[in-house]
Amino acid sequence: MAFPIASLPSTDFKQIGVIPAGIGSPALIRGSADLSTSPGVVVGSLSNASERVANGRSLQAALNWCAINGKYAEMPPGRYEFIAVGRQDRTNIGLHCRKEVPGLIGAGAAVNRGTTLIQYAKNQPVLTIGDVGQNDADSIGQGQFRGYRLGYGVDQSGHIQANGLLLGRICFSNFDDITVSRFASGILFDPYIGICIGASDRQFFFSNLIGRVEVDGAQQSLLSMNANSTGNHWNSLYLGGGTFGRRVALSGPAMWANLSGAEFGSIAQLNIEWCEAPIMLRNDSLALNIDHLHIEGVAPIGLSPSLVRNVAGMLNIRSFRALNCWFNSKFATGTIKIFAGFNDARTSIEQADLRWDGADYHSEATSSLPIDLYKDDRAPSVRGSIFEVGQFQIAGHSGHFKLDSKPQSDSLVGGAKISFFRRYTFDTMLSSTEGVTVTMEDESLTIYGQHKYSRVVATNSFTANRILRLGHRLAANGPGSSSKRLPGDIIQVYRPAESVFDLQVRAHDGASILFTFYSGAPVETEKFFEWSGDDWVLL
């Protein structure tokens, strides 16, 4: 089947499947076609639009020849500049590697020594692999695609079909060593979406193995998965690029698994770094599994933005780390949500670490806005989301931190900061932790039974004598405020040496004194208190 393309200056072919008269075949190497030897193809910098149009025509003709003859296409090292304008049904396709081409192999994505493809047409992808039309039967199976850097040579601002790499119907194929670069032309020109998988959910993308992929710039999203998908595995996906003071400004989620009726698959290592976006990772898919998620140097923007938002699907993260994310009123207002869930989303994180190196390291390595670890957005008629975190640490944050956005959560630990817990479970009525560590700085504290097996660390920053009250209810107010703490719960209290002021531990009635850590003690001290079901007992 041949597809019409938009007309090009100085071209006389009318269909993608037809090679222009006078164009010969490229040289064959090991049974593959060397596109650099195809008649009319120029490798290197070109000086004007006419030359780039001719180069685009010649490159497309060589790829068409590979499609007709079932040959792999190889692109040796060098710079390939072109204007390639194509359209399949309602989708712009730029330079098109059709479904009949079994593979497109470059020399690598390394700058100056790999294969670089630079598109000079506006509102066109740099490269489209596979078919993006309405015929569900058109797909690539068991293809090989690797080894190129893609970018633009002209400004693509506002051009919504300027996707750096557009992937169509593809299955059982391998991708590796691919970079979508905002600097491919030497000047910063961002694609609209860095990598767009599927022009719509009419395309399918399944059981593919993706190796190293990098996207360092975009206008809306760095990666968007729109295809009907399942069974894909990504080894290393890096999204973003920059440093302090120089981030990628995005209008949408940095990564968007935008497929509500299908599964994204799994990712071994996902890095989202140096972006300004309202959401860093949004999951609308039925299932997304990530071994390691590293978010660094990002700046959430807008009203109450979030790092990770899960919408009605399963999101499993084995290891999550957020480092030096700039939570600042310059970009955001309200409360920052580390994780957010919608309706019946199910999110599980085995280990999480949030850390800021502070102003001594860099003025933007700070966090001053209030933070909720989790925000549940649901309609009253919906069961509610499930959210669990295993081992968790937070350090270097100067703003207020809560476990979740429910009003009663603010009274979980009173005047203290959470720095660690072994497990946190969200519930629409009463959330809870196990093994929480809370730090008393310079306020008295009441700790409730939502925190099981707690450790309270009293610092040397007291400016007056302070009181630690051990509550006997599950919560200070709302659900749990009428229920007793479970018998057998133990609280450990630690006080360092040479403290200047006293710390008095009192029972739930607020009057009975269980123990006093007196000021001036020469050694550090720790005590354990157990709830019997009726009273607190000093062990």
Coordinates of C-alpha atoms in Angstrom, one line a residue:
M1 CA 0.0 0.0 0.0
A2 CA 1.4 3.4 -0.9
F3 CA 0.7 6.6 1.0
P4 CA 0.6 10.1 -0.4
I5 CA 2.9 12.6 1.0
A6 CA 2.8 16.4 0.9
S7 CA 4.5 18.0 -2.1
L8 CA 8.1 19.0 -1.8
P9 CA 10.0 21.6 -3.8
S10 CA 12.0 20.1 -6.7
T11 CA 10.5 16.7 -6.3
D12 CA 8.6 14.7 -8.9
F13 CA 7.5 11.6 -7.0
K14 CA 4.0 11.3 -5.8
Q15 CA 4.0 8.2 -3.5
I16 CA 6.3 7.1 -0.8
G17 CA 6.7 3.6 -2.4
V18 CA 8.0 5.0 -5.7
I19 CA 11.6 5.9 -6.3
P20 CA 12.2 9.0 -8.4
A21 CA 13.5 8.5 -11.9
G22 CA 17.2 8.6 -12.0
I23 CA 17.8 7.5 -8.4
G24 CA 19.8 4.4 -8.2
S25 CA 20.1 1.9 -5.3
P26 CA 22.5 2.4 -2.4
A27 CA 25.6 0.3 -2.0
L28 CA 25.2 -2.9 -0.1
I29 CA 27.3 -3.8 2.9
R30 CA 26.8 -7.3 4.4
G31 CA 23.4 -7.3 2.8
S32 CA 22.4 -3.9 4.2
A33 CA 22.0 -0.7 2.3
D34 CA 24.5 2.0 3.0
L35 CA 22.4 5.2 2.8
S36 CA 25.4 7.4 2.6
T37 CA 26.2 6.0 -0.8
S38 CA 22.7 6.4 -2.2
P39 CA 22.7 8.8 -5.2
G40 CA 22.1 12.3 -4.1
V41 CA 22.7 11.8 -0.4
V42 CA 25.1 14.3 1.1
V43 CA 26.8 13.8 4.4
G44 CA 27.9 17.0 6.1
S45 CA 26.6 20.5 6.5
L46 CA 24.5 22.1 3.8
S47 CA 24.1 25.7 3.1
N48 CA 20.5 26.3 1.9
A49 CA 17.0 24.9 1.8
S50 CA 17.2 23.6 -1.8
E51 CA 20.1 21.4 -0.9
R52 CA 18.3 20.1 2.2
V53 CA 15.1 19.4 0.2
A54 CA 17.2 17.4 -2.3
N55 CA 18.9 15.5 0.5
G56 CA 15.6 14.7 2.2
R57 CA 14.3 13.4 -1.1
S58 CA 17.3 11.2 -1.6
L59 CA 17.3 9.9 1.9
Q60 CA 13.6 9.0 1.6
A61 CA 14.2 7.4 -1.7
A62 CA 16.9 5.2 -0.2
L63 CA 14.7 4.2 2.7
N64 CA 11.9 3.4 0.2
W65 CA 14.3 1.2 -1.8
C66 CA 15.1 -0.7 1.5
A67 CA 11.4 -1.1 2.1
I68 CA 10.7 -2.5 -1.4
N69 CA 13.7 -4.9 -1.2
G70 CA 13.5 -5.8 2.4
K71 CA 17.0 -4.5 3.3
Y72 CA 18.4 -3.1 6.5
A73 CA 19.3 0.6 6.2
E74 CA 22.7 1.6 7.6
M75 CA 23.8 5.2 8.2
P76 CA 27.5 5.6 8.8
P77 CA 28.9 8.4 11.0
G78 CA 28.2 11.9 10.0
R79 CA 25.7 14.8 9.9
Y80 CA 22.6 14.3 7.7
E81 CA 20.7 17.6 7.2
F82 CA 17.4 17.4 5.3
I83 CA 14.0 18.8 4.7
A84 CA 11.6 15.8 4.7
V85 CA 7.9 16.5 4.6
G86 CA 5.4 13.6 4.7
R87 CA 1.9 12.8 5.8
Q88 CA 0.2 9.5 6.5
D89 CA -3.6 9.9 7.0
R90 CA -3.8 12.7 9.5
T91 CA -0.3 12.5 10.9
N92 CA 2.9 14.3 9.7
I93 CA 5.8 11.8 9.5
G94 CA 8.9 13.7 8.3
L95 CA 11.6 11.2 7.2
H96 CA 9.8 7.9 7.2
C97 CA 11.2 4.4 7.9
R98 CA 8.3 2.3 6.6
K99 CA 7.1 -1.0 8.2
E100 CA 8.8 -3.0 5.4
V101 CA 12.3 -1.8 6.5
P102 CA 13.6 -4.4 8.9
G103 CA 16.0 -2.1 10.6
L104 CA 17.7 1.4 10.6
I105 CA 21.2 1.2 12.0
G106 CA 23.4 4.2 12.8
A107 CA 26.9 4.5 14.1
G108 CA 25.8 5.7 17.5
A109 CA 24.4 8.8 19.2
A110 CA 27.7 10.2 20.4
V111 CA 28.2 13.9 19.5
N112 CA 30.7 14.5 16.6
R113 CA 31.4 10.8 16.0
G114 CA 28.0 9.2 15.6
T115 CA 25.1 9.5 13.2
T116 CA 23.2 12.8 13.5
L117 CA 19.9 13.5 11.7
I118 CA 18.8 17.1 11.6
Q119 CA 15.4 18.1 10.3
Y120 CA 14.9 21.6 8.8
A121 CA 11.2 21.3 8.0
K122 CA 8.7 22.8 10.4
N123 CA 5.9 20.8 12.1
Q124 CA 7.3 17.5 11.0
P125 CA 9.0 14.7 13.0
V126 CA 12.7 14.3 12.5
L127 CA 12.1 10.5 12.0
T128 CA 9.0 8.3 12.0
I129 CA 9.6 4.5 12.4
G130 CA 6.6 2.3 11.5
D131 CA 3.2 3.2 10.2
V132 CA 0.9 5.7 12.0
G133 CA -2.1 5.4 9.7
Q134 CA -5.6 4.0 10.3
N135 CA -4.8 0.5 9.0
D136 CA -4.4 -1.7 12.1
A137 CA -2.6 -4.4 10.1
D138 CA 0.4 -2.3 9.2
S139 CA 3.1 -3.0 11.7
I140 CA 6.8 -3.7 12.1
G141 CA 7.8 -7.0 13.8
Q142 CA 11.3 -8.1 14.9
G143 CA 13.0 -4.9 13.7
Q144 CA 16.4 -3.4 14.8
F145 CA 16.7 0.4 15.3
R146 CA 19.7 1.9 17.0
G147 CA 22.6 4.4 16.9
Y148 CA 21.4 7.9 16.1
R149 CA 21.0 11.4 17.4
L150 CA 17.9 13.3 16.3
G151 CA 17.3 17.1 16.4
Y152 CA 16.0 20.2 14.6
G153 CA 17.8 22.9 12.6
V154 CA 14.8 25.4 12.8
D155 CA 12.6 26.7 15.5
Q156 CA 9.6 24.5 16.2
S157 CA 7.8 26.7 18.8
G158 CA 4.1 25.8 18.9
H159 CA 4.3 23.2 16.2
I160 CA 2.4 20.3 17.8
Q161 CA 3.5 17.6 15.2
A162 CA 7.2 18.4 15.6
N163 CA 7.9 15.2 17.5
G164 CA 11.6 14.3 17.5
L165 CA 11.0 10.6 17.1
L166 CA 7.6 9.2 16.3
L167 CA 7.1 5.5 16.7
G168 CA 4.1 3.7 15.1
R169 CA 2.9 0.1 15.1
I170 CA 5.9 -1.9 16.3
C171 CA 6.2 -5.2 18.1
F172 CA 9.0 -7.7 19.1
S173 CA 11.7 -5.2 18.1
N174 CA 14.9 -3.8 19.6
F175 CA 15.8 -0.1 20.1
D176 CA 19.1 1.2 21.5
D177 CA 21.5 4.1 21.7
I178 CA 19.0 6.8 20.6
T179 CA 19.1 10.4 21.6
V180 CA 16.7 13.2 20.8
S181 CA 18.7 16.3 21.3
R182 CA 17.8 20.0 21.6
F183 CA 21.3 21.0 20.5
A184 CA 21.7 18.9 17.3
S185 CA 22.0 22.0 15.1
G186 CA 24.3 23.8 17.5
I187 CA 21.3 26.1 18.5
L188 CA 18.6 25.2 21.0
F189 CA 15.5 24.1 19.1
D190 CA 13.2 21.9 21.1
P191 CA 10.7 19.3 19.6
Y192 CA 7.1 19.6 20.7
I193 CA 7.3 16.1 22.2
G194 CA 10.7 14.5 22.4
I195 CA 9.6 10.9 21.7
C196 CA 6.0 10.2 20.9
I197 CA 5.0 6.6 20.8
G198 CA 1.8 6.2 18.8
A199 CA -0.1 9.0 17.1
S200 CA -3.2 7.6 18.9
D201 CA -4.4 4.5 20.8
R202 CA -5.2 3.0 17.3
Q203 CA -1.5 2.1 17.1
F204 CA -0.1 -0.7 19.2
F205 CA 3.4 -1.0 20.6
F206 CA 4.2 -4.2 22.4
S207 CA 6.8 -6.7 23.5
N208 CA 9.7 -4.4 22.5
L209 CA 13.1 -4.2 24.2
I210 CA 14.5 -0.6 24.5
G211 CA 18.1 -0.1 25.6
R212 CA 19.6 3.3 26.2
V213 CA 17.4 6.2 25.2
E214 CA 17.9 9.9 26.1
V215 CA 15.7 13.0 25.5
D216 CA 17.2 16.3 26.6
G217 CA 14.6 18.8 25.4
A218 CA 10.9 19.3 24.4
Q219 CA 8.1 21.9 24.7
Q220 CA 5.3 19.8 26.1
S221 CA 6.6 16.4 27.2
L222 CA 10.0 14.6 26.9
L223 CA 8.3 11.3 26.3
S224 CA 4.6 10.4 25.7
M225 CA 3.3 6.9 25.3
N226 CA -0.1 7.0 23.5
A227 CA -0.2 3.6 21.8
N228 CA -2.0 0.5 22.9
S229 CA 0.8 -1.1 24.7
T230 CA 1.9 -4.1 26.8
G231 CA 5.0 -6.2 27.4
N232 CA 7.7 -3.5 26.7
H233 CA 10.9 -3.2 28.7
W234 CA 13.2 -0.2 28.9
N235 CA 16.7 -0.6 30.3
S236 CA 17.9 3.0 30.6
L237 CA 15.7 6.1 30.0
Y238 CA 17.1 9.5 30.7
L239 CA 14.8 12.5 30.4
G240 CA 15.9 16.1 30.8
G241 CA 19.2 17.9 30.8
G242 CA 20.7 21.0 32.3
T243 CA 21.9 22.2 35.6
F244 CA 21.1 24.8 38.3
G245 CA 19.6 27.9 36.6
R246 CA 19.2 26.1 33.3
R247 CA 16.3 23.7 33.1
V248 CA 14.1 22.3 30.4
A249 CA 10.8 24.2 30.5
L250 CA 7.8 22.0 29.8
S251 CA 4.1 22.7 29.6
G252 CA 3.0 19.1 30.4
P253 CA 4.3 16.1 32.3
A254 CA 7.9 15.4 31.7
M255 CA 6.9 11.8 31.1
W256 CA 3.4 10.8 30.3
A257 CA 2.2 7.2 30.1
N258 CA -1.0 8.3 28.4
L259 CA -2.8 5.1 27.7
S260 CA -5.7 4.4 30.0
G261 CA -6.6 0.9 28.7
A262 CA -3.2 -0.6 28.3
E263 CA 0.1 -1.3 30.2
F264 CA 3.3 0.8 29.8
G265 CA 5.5 -2.1 30.8
S266 CA 8.7 -1.9 32.9
I267 CA 11.7 0.4 33.2
A268 CA 15.0 -0.7 34.8
Q269 CA 16.4 2.8 35.3
L270 CA 14.5 6.1 34.8
N271 CA 16.1 9.5 35.3
I272 CA 14.0 12.7 35.1
E273 CA 16.3 15.6 35.7
W274 CA 16.6 19.4 35.4
C275 CA 13.0 20.1 34.2
E276 CA 10.4 22.7 35.0
A277 CA 7.0 20.9 34.8
P278 CA 3.7 20.6 36.6
I279 CA 4.3 16.8 36.9
M280 CA 7.5 14.9 36.4
L281 CA 5.9 11.5 35.9
R282 CA 2.2 10.9 35.1
N283 CA 0.9 7.4 34.8
D284 CA -2.5 6.8 33.2
S285 CA -1.6 3.2 32.2
L286 CA -3.0 0.1 33.8
A287 CA 0.5 -1.0 35.0
L288 CA 4.0 0.7 35.1
N289 CA 6.9 -1.0 37.0
I290 CA 10.1 0.9 37.7
D291 CA 13.2 -0.6 39.3
H292 CA 15.0 2.7 40.0
L293 CA 13.5 6.2 39.6
H294 CA 15.9 9.1 40.1
I295 CA 14.5 12.7 40.0
E296 CA 17.1 15.4 40.3
G297 CA 17.3 19.2 40.1
V298 CA 13.7 19.6 38.9
A299 CA 11.5 22.6 39.7
P300 CA 7.7 21.8 39.9
I301 CA 5.6 24.6 38.6
G302 CA 2.0 25.8 39.0
L303 CA -0.5 25.4 41.8
S304 CA 0.2 22.4 44.1
P305 CA 2.3 20.5 41.6
S306 CA 3.5 16.9 42.1
L307 CA 6.5 14.8 41.3
V308 CA 4.6 11.6 40.5
R309 CA 0.9 11.4 39.7
N310 CA -0.8 8.0 39.3
V311 CA -4.2 8.0 37.7
A312 CA -6.3 4.9 38.3
G313 CA -3.6 2.4 37.5
M314 CA -0.9 0.3 39.2
L315 CA 2.5 2.0 39.7
N316 CA 5.2 0.0 41.4
I317 CA 8.6 1.6 42.2
R318 CA 11.4 -0.4 43.9
S319 CA 13.7 2.5 44.6
F320 CA 12.8 6.2 44.5
R321 CA 15.3 9.0 45.0
A322 CA 14.6 12.8 44.7
L323 CA 17.7 14.9 45.0
N324 CA 18.0 18.7 45.2
C325 CA 14.5 19.4 43.7
W326 CA 13.9 23.1 43.9
F327 CA 10.6 23.6 45.8
N328 CA 10.4 27.4 45.6
S329 CA 7.7 30.0 45.3
K330 CA 9.3 31.4 42.1
F331 CA 7.8 28.4 40.3
A332 CA 5.1 26.9 42.5
T333 CA 2.3 27.9 44.9
G334 CA 0.5 25.9 47.5
T335 CA 1.8 22.5 48.7
I336 CA 4.1 20.3 46.8
K337 CA 2.9 16.7 46.4
I338 CA 5.7 14.1 46.1
F339 CA 3.1 11.5 45.1
A340 CA -0.5 12.0 44.1
G341 CA -3.2 9.5 43.3
F342 CA -6.6 9.8 41.5
N343 CA -9.7 7.7 42.3
D344 CA -8.6 4.0 42.7
A345 CA -4.9 4.4 41.8
R346 CA -2.6 1.8 43.4
T347 CA 0.9 2.9 44.1
S348 CA 3.7 1.0 45.9
I349 CA 7.2 2.2 46.7
E350 CA 9.7 -0.2 48.4
Q351 CA 12.3 2.5 49.3
A352 CA 12.2 6.3 49.0
D353 CA 14.8 9.0 49.8
L354 CA 14.3 12.8 49.6
R355 CA 17.3 14.9 50.1
W356 CA 18.5 18.5 49.7
D357 CA 22.2 19.5 50.0
G358 CA 21.3 23.0 51.1
A359 CA 22.2 26.6 50.3
D360 CA 25.9 26.0 51.2
Y361 CA 26.0 23.7 48.2
H362 CA 23.8 25.8 45.9
S363 CA 21.0 28.3 46.4
E364 CA 18.7 26.1 44.3
A365 CA 19.5 22.9 46.2
T366 CA 16.8 23.9 48.7
S367 CA 13.2 23.3 49.6
S368 CA 11.1 25.9 51.4
L369 CA 7.6 25.1 50.4
P370 CA 5.3 22.8 52.4
I371 CA 5.3 19.2 51.3
D372 CA 2.7 16.4 51.4
L373 CA 4.2 12.9 50.8
Y374 CA 0.8 11.9 49.3
K375 CA -2.3 13.5 48.0
D376 CA -5.4 11.5 47.3
D377 CA -7.8 13.0 44.7
R378 CA -10.9 11.0 44.4
A379 CA -14.7 11.4 44.0
P380 CA -16.7 10.5 47.1
S381 CA -18.3 7.6 45.2
V382 CA -14.9 6.0 44.5
R383 CA -13.3 3.5 46.9
G384 CA -10.1 5.6 47.1
S385 CA -6.5 5.0 46.2
I386 CA -4.0 2.7 47.7
F387 CA -0.6 4.0 48.6
E388 CA 2.3 2.4 50.5
V389 CA 5.9 3.3 51.0
G390 CA 8.5 1.1 52.7
Q391 CA 11.8 2.5 54.0
F392 CA 11.7 6.3 53.8
Q393 CA 14.1 9.1 54.6
I394 CA 13.9 12.9 54.2
A395 CA 16.7 15.3 55.0
G396 CA 17.5 19.0 54.2
H397 CA 13.9 20.2 53.9
S398 CA 13.2 23.5 55.7
G399 CA 9.4 23.7 55.0
H400 CA 6.5 21.9 56.7
F401 CA 6.2 18.2 55.9
K402 CA 3.1 16.0 56.3
L403 CA 2.5 12.4 55.4
D404 CA -0.7 13.2 53.5
S405 CA -3.1 16.0 52.8
K406 CA -5.9 15.0 55.2
P407 CA -6.5 17.7 57.8
Q408 CA -6.0 15.3 60.8
S409 CA -2.5 14.4 59.4
D410 CA -1.2 17.7 60.6
S411 CA -1.6 16.6 64.2
L412 CA 0.2 13.2 63.8
V413 CA 3.4 14.4 65.3
G414 CA 2.7 18.0 66.4
G415 CA 5.8 20.1 66.8
A416 CA 8.2 17.7 65.2
K417 CA 9.7 16.6 61.9
I418 CA 9.5 13.2 60.4
S419 CA 12.9 12.0 59.1
F420 CA 12.5 8.2 58.7
F421 CA 9.9 5.4 58.8
R422 CA 9.9 1.7 58.0
R423 CA 6.5 1.7 56.4
Y424 CA 3.7 4.2 55.7
T425 CA 0.2 3.1 54.6
F426 CA -2.3 5.6 53.3
D427 CA -6.0 5.2 54.1
T428 CA -8.8 7.5 53.2
M429 CA -9.9 7.5 56.8
L430 CA -6.7 7.0 58.9
S431 CA -3.2 6.7 57.6
S432 CA -0.5 5.0 59.7
T433 CA 3.3 4.5 60.0
E434 CA 5.5 1.8 61.5
G435 CA 9.0 2.6 62.8
V436 CA 8.7 6.3 62.3
T437 CA 11.5 8.6 63.6
V438 CA 10.4 12.1 64.6
T439 CA 12.7 14.9 65.6
M440 CA 11.8 17.3 68.4
E441 CA 13.5 20.6 67.7
D442 CA 12.1 23.4 69.9
E443 CA 8.4 22.6 70.5
S444 CA 6.6 20.2 72.8
L445 CA 5.1 17.2 71.1
T446 CA 2.1 14.8 71.4
I447 CA 2.5 11.6 69.5
Y448 CA -0.5 9.4 68.6
G449 CA -1.1 5.8 67.8
Q450 CA -1.1 6.2 64.0
H451 CA 2.6 5.9 64.5
K452 CA 3.4 2.4 65.7
Y453 CA 6.9 1.6 67.2
S454 CA 8.0 5.2 67.1
R455 CA 11.4 6.7 67.9
V456 CA 11.5 10.3 69.2
V457 CA 14.8 12.1 68.9
A458 CA 15.1 15.2 71.1
T459 CA 17.7 17.6 69.9
N460 CA 19.9 20.1 71.7
S461 CA 18.1 23.1 70.1
F462 CA 15.6 23.6 72.9
T463 CA 15.3 27.2 74.2
A464 CA 13.2 26.1 77.2
N465 CA 12.0 23.0 79.0
R466 CA 9.8 20.8 76.7
I467 CA 7.1 18.1 77.2
L468 CA 6.6 14.9 75.2
R469 CA 3.1 13.6 75.7
L470 CA 2.4 10.0 74.7
G471 CA -1.1 9.9 73.4
H472 CA -3.4 6.9 74.0
R473 CA -5.7 7.5 71.0
L474 CA -5.0 6.6 67.4
A475 CA -5.4 10.2 66.3
A476 CA -5.9 13.6 67.7
N477 CA -9.1 14.3 65.8
G478 CA -11.3 12.8 63.1
P479 CA -11.3 9.1 62.4
G480 CA -9.3 7.3 65.1
S481 CA -9.8 9.9 67.8
S482 CA -12.3 7.7 69.7
S483 CA -10.2 4.5 69.4
K484 CA -7.3 3.5 71.7
R485 CA -3.8 2.8 70.6
L486 CA -3.1 -0.9 70.2
P487 CA -1.6 -2.7 73.3
G488 CA 2.1 -3.6 73.0
D489 CA 3.0 -0.5 71.1
I490 CA 6.5 0.8 72.2
I491 CA 7.9 4.3 71.9
Q492 CA 11.7 4.9 72.2
V493 CA 12.9 8.3 73.3
Y494 CA 16.4 9.5 72.8
R495 CA 18.2 12.5 74.3
P496 CA 21.8 13.5 73.5
A497 CA 24.3 14.4 76.2
E498 CA 24.9 17.9 77.5
S499 CA 21.4 19.1 76.9
V500 CA 20.7 22.6 78.3
F501 CA 17.0 22.2 79.1
D502 CA 14.8 19.4 80.5
L503 CA 12.6 17.0 78.5
Q504 CA 9.6 15.6 80.5
V505 CA 7.8 12.6 79.2
R506 CA 4.2 12.5 80.3
A507 CA 1.3 10.0 80.0
H508 CA -1.8 10.6 77.9
D509 CA -3.5 12.5 80.7
G510 CA -0.9 15.2 80.3
A511 CA -0.2 15.2 84.1
S512 CA 1.4 11.9 85.0
I513 CA 5.2 12.2 84.6
L514 CA 6.7 9.0 83.3
F515 CA 10.3 10.2 83.1
T516 CA 12.4 13.4 83.0
F517 CA 15.5 13.8 80.9
Y518 CA 17.3 16.4 83.0
S519 CA 19.6 19.0 81.5
G520 CA 23.3 18.6 81.8
A521 CA 23.4 14.8 81.6
P522 CA 27.0 13.8 80.7
V523 CA 26.0 10.9 78.5
E524 CA 23.3 10.3 75.9
T525 CA 20.2 8.6 77.2
E526 CA 17.4 6.5 75.7
K527 CA 14.2 5.1 77.3
F528 CA 11.4 2.8 76.2
F529 CA 7.7 3.2 77.0
E530 CA 5.1 0.5 76.3
W531 CA 1.4 0.9 76.1
S532 CA -0.4 -1.9 78.0
G533 CA -3.9 -1.0 76.7
D534 CA -4.7 1.1 79.8
D535 CA -1.4 2.8 80.9
W536 CA 2.1 3.6 79.8
V537 CA 4.9 1.6 81.4
L538 CA 8.5 2.7 81.5
L539 CA 10.6 -0.4 80.5

